[in-house]
CSV table of C-alpha atoms in Angstrom, one decimal:
chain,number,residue,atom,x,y,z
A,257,UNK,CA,-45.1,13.9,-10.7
A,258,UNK,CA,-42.8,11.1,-11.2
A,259,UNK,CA,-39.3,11.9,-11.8
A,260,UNK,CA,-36.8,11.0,-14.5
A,261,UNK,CA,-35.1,8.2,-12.8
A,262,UNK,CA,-31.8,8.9,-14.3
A,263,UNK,CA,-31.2,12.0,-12.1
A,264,UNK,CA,-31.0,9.5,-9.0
A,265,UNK,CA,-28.6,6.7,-8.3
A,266,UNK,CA,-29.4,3.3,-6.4
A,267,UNK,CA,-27.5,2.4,-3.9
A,268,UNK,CA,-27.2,-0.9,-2.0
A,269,UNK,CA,-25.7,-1.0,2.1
A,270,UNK,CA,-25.5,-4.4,3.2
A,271,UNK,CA,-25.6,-4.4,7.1
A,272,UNK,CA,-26.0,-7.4,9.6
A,273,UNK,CA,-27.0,-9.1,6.8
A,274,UNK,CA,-29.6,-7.0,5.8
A,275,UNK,CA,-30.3,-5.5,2.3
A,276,UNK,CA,-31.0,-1.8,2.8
A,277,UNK,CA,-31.8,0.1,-0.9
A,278,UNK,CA,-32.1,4.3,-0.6
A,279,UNK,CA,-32.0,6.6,-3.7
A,280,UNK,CA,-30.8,9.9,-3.6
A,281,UNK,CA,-30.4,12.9,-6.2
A,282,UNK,CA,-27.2,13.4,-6.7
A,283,UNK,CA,-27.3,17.4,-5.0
A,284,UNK,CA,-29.2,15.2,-1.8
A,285,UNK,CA,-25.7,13.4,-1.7
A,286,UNK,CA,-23.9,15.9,-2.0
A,287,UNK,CA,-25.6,17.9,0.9
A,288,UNK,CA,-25.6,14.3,2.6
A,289,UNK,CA,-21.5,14.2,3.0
A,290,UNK,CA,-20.7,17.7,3.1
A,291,UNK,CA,-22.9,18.1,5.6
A,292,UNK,CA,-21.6,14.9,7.8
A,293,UNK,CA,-19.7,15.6,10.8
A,294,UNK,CA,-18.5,12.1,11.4
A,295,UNK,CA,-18.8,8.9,9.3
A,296,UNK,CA,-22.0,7.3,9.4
A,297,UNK,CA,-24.3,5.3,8.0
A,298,UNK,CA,-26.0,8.1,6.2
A,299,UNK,CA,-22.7,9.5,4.9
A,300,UNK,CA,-21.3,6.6,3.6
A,301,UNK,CA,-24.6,6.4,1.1
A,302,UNK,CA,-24.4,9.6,0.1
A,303,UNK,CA,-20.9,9.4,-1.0
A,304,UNK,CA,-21.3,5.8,-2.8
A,305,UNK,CA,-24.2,7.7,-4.2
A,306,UNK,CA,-21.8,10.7,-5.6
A,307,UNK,CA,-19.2,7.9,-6.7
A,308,UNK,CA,-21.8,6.0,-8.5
A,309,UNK,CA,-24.0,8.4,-9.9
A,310,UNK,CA,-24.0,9.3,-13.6
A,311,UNK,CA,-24.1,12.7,-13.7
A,312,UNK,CA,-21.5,13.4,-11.0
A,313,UNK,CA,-18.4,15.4,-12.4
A,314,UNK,CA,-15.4,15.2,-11.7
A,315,UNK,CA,-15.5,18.2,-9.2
A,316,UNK,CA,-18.1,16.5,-7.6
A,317,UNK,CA,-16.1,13.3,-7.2
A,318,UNK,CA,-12.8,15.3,-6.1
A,319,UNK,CA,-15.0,17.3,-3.3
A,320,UNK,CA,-16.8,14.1,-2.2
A,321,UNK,CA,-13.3,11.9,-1.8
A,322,UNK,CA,-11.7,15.2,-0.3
A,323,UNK,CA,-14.6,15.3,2.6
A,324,UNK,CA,-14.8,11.3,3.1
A,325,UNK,CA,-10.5,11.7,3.5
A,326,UNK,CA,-11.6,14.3,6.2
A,327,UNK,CA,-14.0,12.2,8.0
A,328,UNK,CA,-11.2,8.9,8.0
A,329,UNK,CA,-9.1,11.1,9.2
A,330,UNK,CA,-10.7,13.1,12.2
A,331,UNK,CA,-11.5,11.2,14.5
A,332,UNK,CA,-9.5,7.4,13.6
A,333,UNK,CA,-12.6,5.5,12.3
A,334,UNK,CA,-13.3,2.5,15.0
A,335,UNK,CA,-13.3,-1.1,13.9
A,336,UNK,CA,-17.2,-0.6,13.7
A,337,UNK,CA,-16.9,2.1,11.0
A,338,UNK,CA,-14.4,0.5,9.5
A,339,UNK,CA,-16.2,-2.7,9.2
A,340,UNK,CA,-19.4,-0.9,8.0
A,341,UNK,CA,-17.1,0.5,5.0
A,342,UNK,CA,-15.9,-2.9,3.6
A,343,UNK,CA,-18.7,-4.7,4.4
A,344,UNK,CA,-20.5,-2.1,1.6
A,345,UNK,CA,-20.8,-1.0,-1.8
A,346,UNK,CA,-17.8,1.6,-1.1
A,347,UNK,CA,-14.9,-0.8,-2.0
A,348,UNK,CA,-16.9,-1.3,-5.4
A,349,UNK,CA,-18.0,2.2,-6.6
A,350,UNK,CA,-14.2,3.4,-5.7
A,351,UNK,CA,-12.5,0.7,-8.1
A,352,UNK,CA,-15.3,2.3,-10.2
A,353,UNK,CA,-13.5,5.8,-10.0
A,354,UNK,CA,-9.9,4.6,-10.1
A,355,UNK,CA,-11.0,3.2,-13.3
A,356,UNK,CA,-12.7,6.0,-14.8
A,357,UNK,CA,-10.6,8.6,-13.9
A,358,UNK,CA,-7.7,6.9,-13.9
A,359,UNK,CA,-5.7,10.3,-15.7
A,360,UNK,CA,-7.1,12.8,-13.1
A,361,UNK,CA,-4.3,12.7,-11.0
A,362,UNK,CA,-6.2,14.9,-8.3
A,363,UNK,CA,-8.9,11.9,-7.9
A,364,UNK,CA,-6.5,9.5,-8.4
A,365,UNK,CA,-4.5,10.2,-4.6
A,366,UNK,CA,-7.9,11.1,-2.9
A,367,UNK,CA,-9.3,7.5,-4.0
A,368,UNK,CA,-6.1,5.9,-2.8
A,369,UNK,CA,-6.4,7.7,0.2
A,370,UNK,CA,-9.6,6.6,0.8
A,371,UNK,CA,-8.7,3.2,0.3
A,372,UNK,CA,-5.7,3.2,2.9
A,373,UNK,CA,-7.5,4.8,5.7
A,374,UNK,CA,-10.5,2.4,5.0
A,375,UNK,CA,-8.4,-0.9,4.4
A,376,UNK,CA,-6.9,-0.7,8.2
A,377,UNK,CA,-7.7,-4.4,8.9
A,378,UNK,CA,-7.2,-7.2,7.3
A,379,UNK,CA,-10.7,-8.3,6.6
A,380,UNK,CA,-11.4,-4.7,5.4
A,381,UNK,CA,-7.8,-4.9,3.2
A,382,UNK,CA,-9.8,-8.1,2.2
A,383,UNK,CA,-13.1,-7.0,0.8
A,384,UNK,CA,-10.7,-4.4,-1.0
A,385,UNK,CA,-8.8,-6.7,-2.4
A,386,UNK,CA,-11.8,-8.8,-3.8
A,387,UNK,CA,-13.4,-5.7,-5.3
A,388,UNK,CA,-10.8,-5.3,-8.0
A,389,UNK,CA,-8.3,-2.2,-6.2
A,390,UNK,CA,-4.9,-4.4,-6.9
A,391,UNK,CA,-5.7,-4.3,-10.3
A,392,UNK,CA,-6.6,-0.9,-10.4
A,393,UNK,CA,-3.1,0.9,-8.0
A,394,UNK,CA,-1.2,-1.6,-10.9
A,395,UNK,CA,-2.6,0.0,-13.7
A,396,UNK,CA,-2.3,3.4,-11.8
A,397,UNK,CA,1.5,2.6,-11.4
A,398,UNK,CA,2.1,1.3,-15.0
A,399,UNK,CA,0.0,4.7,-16.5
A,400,UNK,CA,2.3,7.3,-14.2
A,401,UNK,CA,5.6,5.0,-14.7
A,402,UNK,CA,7.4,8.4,-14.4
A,403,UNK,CA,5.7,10.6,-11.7
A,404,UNK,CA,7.2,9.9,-8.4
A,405,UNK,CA,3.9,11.3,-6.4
A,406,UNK,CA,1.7,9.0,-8.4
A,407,UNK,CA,4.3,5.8,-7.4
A,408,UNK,CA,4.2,7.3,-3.8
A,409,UNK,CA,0.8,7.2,-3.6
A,410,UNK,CA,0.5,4.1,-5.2
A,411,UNK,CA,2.7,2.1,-3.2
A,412,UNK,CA,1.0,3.4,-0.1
A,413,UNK,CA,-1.9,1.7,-1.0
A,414,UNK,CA,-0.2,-1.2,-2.0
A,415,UNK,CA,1.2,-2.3,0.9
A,416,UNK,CA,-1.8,-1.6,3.0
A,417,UNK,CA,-3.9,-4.2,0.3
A,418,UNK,CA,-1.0,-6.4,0.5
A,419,UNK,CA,-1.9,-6.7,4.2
A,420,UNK,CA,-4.6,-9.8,2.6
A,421,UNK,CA,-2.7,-12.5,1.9
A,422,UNK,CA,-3.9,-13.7,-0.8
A,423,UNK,CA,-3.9,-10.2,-2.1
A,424,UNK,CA,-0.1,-10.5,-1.6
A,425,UNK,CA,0.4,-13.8,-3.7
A,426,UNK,CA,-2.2,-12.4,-6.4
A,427,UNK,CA,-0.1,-9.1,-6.9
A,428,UNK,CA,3.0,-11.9,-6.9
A,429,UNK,CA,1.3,-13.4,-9.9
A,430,UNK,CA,0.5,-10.3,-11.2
A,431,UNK,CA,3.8,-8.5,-11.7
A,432,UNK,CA,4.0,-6.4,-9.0
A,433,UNK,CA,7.3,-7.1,-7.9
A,434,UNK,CA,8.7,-5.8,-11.2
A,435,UNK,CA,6.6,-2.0,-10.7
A,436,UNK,CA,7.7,-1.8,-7.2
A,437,UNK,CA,11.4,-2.5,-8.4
A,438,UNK,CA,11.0,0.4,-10.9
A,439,UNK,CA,9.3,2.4,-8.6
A,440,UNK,CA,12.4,2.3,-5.9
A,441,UNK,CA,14.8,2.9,-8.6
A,442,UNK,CA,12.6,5.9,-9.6
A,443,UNK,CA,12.9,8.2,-6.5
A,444,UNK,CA,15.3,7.5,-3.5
A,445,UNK,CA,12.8,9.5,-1.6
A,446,UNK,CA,11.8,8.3,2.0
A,447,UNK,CA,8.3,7.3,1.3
A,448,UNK,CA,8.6,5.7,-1.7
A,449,UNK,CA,11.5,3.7,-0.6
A,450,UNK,CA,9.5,2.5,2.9
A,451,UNK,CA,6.7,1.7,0.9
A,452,UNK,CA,8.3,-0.2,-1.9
A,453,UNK,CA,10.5,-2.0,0.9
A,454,UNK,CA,7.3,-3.2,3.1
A,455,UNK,CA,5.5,-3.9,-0.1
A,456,UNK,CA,8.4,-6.4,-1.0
A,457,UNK,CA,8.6,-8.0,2.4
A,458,UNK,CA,4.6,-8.8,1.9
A,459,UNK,CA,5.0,-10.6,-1.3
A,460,UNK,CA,7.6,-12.6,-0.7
A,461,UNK,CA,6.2,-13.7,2.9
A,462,UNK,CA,3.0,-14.3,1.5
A,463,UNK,CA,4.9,-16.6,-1.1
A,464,UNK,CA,7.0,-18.7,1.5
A,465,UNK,CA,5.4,-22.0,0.5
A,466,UNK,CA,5.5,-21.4,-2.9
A,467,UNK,CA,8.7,-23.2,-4.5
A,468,UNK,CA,8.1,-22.0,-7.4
A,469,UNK,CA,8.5,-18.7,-6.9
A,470,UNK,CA,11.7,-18.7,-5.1
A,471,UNK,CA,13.4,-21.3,-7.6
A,472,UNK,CA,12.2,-20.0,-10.8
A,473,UNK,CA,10.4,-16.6,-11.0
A,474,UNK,CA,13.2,-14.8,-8.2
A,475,UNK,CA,15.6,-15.7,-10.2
A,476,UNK,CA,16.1,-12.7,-12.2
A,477,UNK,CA,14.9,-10.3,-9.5
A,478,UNK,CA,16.7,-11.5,-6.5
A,479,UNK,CA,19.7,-9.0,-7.6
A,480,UNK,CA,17.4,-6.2,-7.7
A,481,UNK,CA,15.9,-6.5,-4.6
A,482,UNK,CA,19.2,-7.0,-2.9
A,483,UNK,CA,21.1,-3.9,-4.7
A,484,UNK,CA,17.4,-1.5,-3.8
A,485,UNK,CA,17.7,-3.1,-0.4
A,486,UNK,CA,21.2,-2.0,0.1
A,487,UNK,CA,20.6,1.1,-1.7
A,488,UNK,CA,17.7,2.1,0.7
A,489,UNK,CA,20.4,1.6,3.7
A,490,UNK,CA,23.0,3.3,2.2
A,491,UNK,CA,20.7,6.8,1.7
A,492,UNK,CA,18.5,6.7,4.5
A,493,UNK,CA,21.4,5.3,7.3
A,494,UNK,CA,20.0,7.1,10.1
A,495,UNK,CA,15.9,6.4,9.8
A,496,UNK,CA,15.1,3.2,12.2
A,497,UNK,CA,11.5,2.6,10.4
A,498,UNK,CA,13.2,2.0,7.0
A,499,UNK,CA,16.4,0.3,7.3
A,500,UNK,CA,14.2,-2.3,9.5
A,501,UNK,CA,12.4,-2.6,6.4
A,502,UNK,CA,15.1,-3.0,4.1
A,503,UNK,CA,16.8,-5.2,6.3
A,504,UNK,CA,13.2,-7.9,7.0
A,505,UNK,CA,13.5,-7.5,2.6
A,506,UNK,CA,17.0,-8.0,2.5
A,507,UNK,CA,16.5,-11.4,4.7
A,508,UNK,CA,14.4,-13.2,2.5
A,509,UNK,CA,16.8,-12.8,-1.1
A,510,UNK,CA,20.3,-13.1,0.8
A,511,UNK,CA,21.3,-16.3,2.6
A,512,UNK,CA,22.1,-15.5,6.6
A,513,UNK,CA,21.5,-12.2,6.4
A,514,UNK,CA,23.2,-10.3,8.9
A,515,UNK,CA,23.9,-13.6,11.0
A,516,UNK,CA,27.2,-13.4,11.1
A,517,UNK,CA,29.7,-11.0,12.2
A,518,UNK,CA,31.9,-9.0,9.5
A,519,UNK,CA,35.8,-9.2,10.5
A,520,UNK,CA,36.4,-6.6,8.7
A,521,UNK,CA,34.8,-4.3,10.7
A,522,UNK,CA,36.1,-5.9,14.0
A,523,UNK,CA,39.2,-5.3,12.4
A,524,UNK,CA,38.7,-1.2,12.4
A,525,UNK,CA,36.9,-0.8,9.0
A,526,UNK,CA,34.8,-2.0,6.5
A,527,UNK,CA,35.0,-0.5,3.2
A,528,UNK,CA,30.7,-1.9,2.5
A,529,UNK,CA,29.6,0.1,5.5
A,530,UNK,CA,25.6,0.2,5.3
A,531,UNK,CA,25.6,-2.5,2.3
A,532,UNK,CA,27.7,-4.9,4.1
A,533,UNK,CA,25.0,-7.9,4.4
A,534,UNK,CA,27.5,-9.3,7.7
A,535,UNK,CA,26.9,-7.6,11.9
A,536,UNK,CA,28.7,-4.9,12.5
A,537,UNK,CA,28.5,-5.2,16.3
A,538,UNK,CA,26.4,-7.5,18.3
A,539,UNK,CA,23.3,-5.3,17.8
A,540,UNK,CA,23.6,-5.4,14.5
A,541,UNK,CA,23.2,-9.3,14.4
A,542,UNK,CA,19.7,-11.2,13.4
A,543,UNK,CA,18.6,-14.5,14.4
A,544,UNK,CA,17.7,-14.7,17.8
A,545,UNK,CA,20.2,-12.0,18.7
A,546,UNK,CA,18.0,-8.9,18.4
A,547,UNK,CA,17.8,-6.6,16.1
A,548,UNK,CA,19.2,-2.8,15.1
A,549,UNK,CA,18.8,-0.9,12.0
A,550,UNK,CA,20.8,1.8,10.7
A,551,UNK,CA,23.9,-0.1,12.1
A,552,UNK,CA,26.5,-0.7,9.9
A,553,UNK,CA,29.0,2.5,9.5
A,554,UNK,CA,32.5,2.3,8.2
A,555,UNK,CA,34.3,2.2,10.8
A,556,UNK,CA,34.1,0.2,14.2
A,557,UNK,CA,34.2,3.5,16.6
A,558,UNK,CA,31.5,5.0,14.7
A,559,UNK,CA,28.9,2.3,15.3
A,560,UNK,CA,29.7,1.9,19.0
C-alpha cells in the first residue's frame, strides 16, 4: 500500500558531486538523530529531514537542533564533517527555521548555534552566507532589539558569517553596522561587547578598498564606534581577548591609534586612562612596536 506522500520529506545531500535523494518519515528522522552518536552522513539527513518536514513541531525542531548542538560539540567536527555540512542542504533548511520561527526564542539560539559551530571555515561561513543566514541573524536582531541574550546570540553568529568576505561587505550594505552599535550600547556585558567589537573590525576590513564607505557612509558612525570602543576598554580593563578587539576597531576610525606616546602619562597621570587613544608605556604602542591590551591606567606606576 502506497503511502500518503505528505507524511515524508525529500531530502537532497550533494556529495563529491553526486546527487544522493533519501525520504524519510518524519518519526524515522527523528529516531535517525537521536539515535546518532557522532555526525554522519546519516544524521545529517535525518535532521535536514526534521528541519524540512511539514509536520515537524516545534518540539520536534527544538530536540532535533538540541541533539545536532550535541553532536558539533562532542567531539570538534573535522574539516571533513564540516565540509560535508556546508556542502548540503543543512545551511538551507536552517535559514528555513530562523525564518519560521523567528519568535521562538528557544529555536532561535539552538539554530544560531548550529550555524556557528558549523560555519568554522571560511568556505563553510561561505555557503552560509549564500543560503540567506545574514539576512536572517539581521532580522533576528531588529525583532529582539531589546533582549540582550537574543543580541548575544546574534552577534555570535555574526561574526563567525562575517568570516566570508563578501559576507562582511554585504552586511556593510545591509545596515549592520547600525544593529551592532545598538547592540553594544544595549548591554556592557562581556560577550556582547567582544562580539560586537570583532564583528566591527570585519566590516570595516572587508571594506578597506571601498572609498565610499569610509568618506561618506562612516561619517555619521565613526563617533560611535570610537566612544563603544573606548567604552568597551574602560569596563572590561583587565580582559586581554577584548581590549585587543577594541583596540584592532578602534584603529581603523581614529587616525594613529595608539602610535604615539601620551605625555601626560609620562608625566605621572593621565586623567583618560583606558580611553586615552595615545601609549601609555612602550607596550602599549602599535605600529611595528608590538602590541598590549588592557594597558592604559591612570597613572604611570600602575601600568608598569
Amino acid at each position: 500500500k502506497r503511502e500518503d506522500l505528505s507524511s515524508f520529506a525529500a531530502v537532497q545531500l550533494r556529495s563529491c558531486g553526486d546527487r544522493r535523494w533519501m525520504t524519510f518519515s518524519l518519526k524515522m528522522a527523528m529516531k535517525g538523530i537521536q539515535d546518532a552518536a557522532s555526525l554522519s552522513e546519516h544524521a545529517l539527513r535525518c535532521a535536514i529531514a526534521v528541519l524540512d518536514h511539514q509536520e515537524a513541531k516545534a518540539d520536534d525542531i527544538e530536540d532535533c537542533l538540541l541533539k545536532f548542538n550535541r553532536l558539533l560539540s562532542n567531539p570538534v567536527p573535522s574539516s571533513k564533517v564540516i565540509d560535508m555540512i556546508a556542502s548540503s542542504n543543512f545551511p538551507s533548511s536552517i535559514v528555513r527555521v530562523m525564518r519560521r520561527h523567528k519568535e521562538n526564542l528557544p529555536i532561535l539560539a539552538l539554530a544560531c548555534q548550529c550555524v556557528a559551530g558549523s560555519a568554522s571555515t571560511t568556505d563553510a561561513a561561505t555557503s552560509f552566507a549564500r543560503a540567506g543566514v545574514l539576512d536572517e541573524v539581521l532580522n533576528v536582531m531588529d525583532s529582539h532589539k531589546t533582549h540582550g541574550g537574543v543580541q548575544n546570540v546574534a552577534l555570535f553568529l555574526l561574526r563567525t558569517i562575517l568570516k566570508d568576505g563578501t559576507a562582511a561587505r554585504q552586511a556593510v550594505q545591509n545596515g549592520a553596522i547600525a544593529r551592532v552599535l545598538a547592540a553594544l550600547n544595549l548591554s556592557m556585558g562581556r560577550e556582547i561587547q567582544y562580539g560586537g567589537l570583532v564583528s566591527l573590525r570585519q566590516m570595516m576590513d572587508a571594506s578597506r578598498q571601498n572609498r565610499y564607505f569610509w568618506q561618506e557612509s562612516l561619517k555619521t558612525q565613526r563617533a560611535q564606534i570610537q566612544e563603544a570602543g573606548l567604552q568597551a576598554k574602560a569596563h572590561h580593563q583587565s580582559d586581554a581577548a577584548l581590549c585587543e578587539a577594541a583596540d584592532d576597531t578602534l584603529a581603523f576610525v581614529i587616525p594613529r591609534f595608539k602610535e604615539v606616546p601620551c605625555w601626560h602619562w609620562q608625566s605621572g597621570w593621565c586623567k583618560m586612562g583606558p580611553k586615552c587613544t595615545y601609549a601609555h608605556g612602550q607596550e602599549d604602542l602599535r605600529g611595528g612596536h608590538g602590541k598590549a591590551y588592557g594597558k592604559g591606567g591612570y597613572r604611570r606606576n600602575a601600568a608598569e
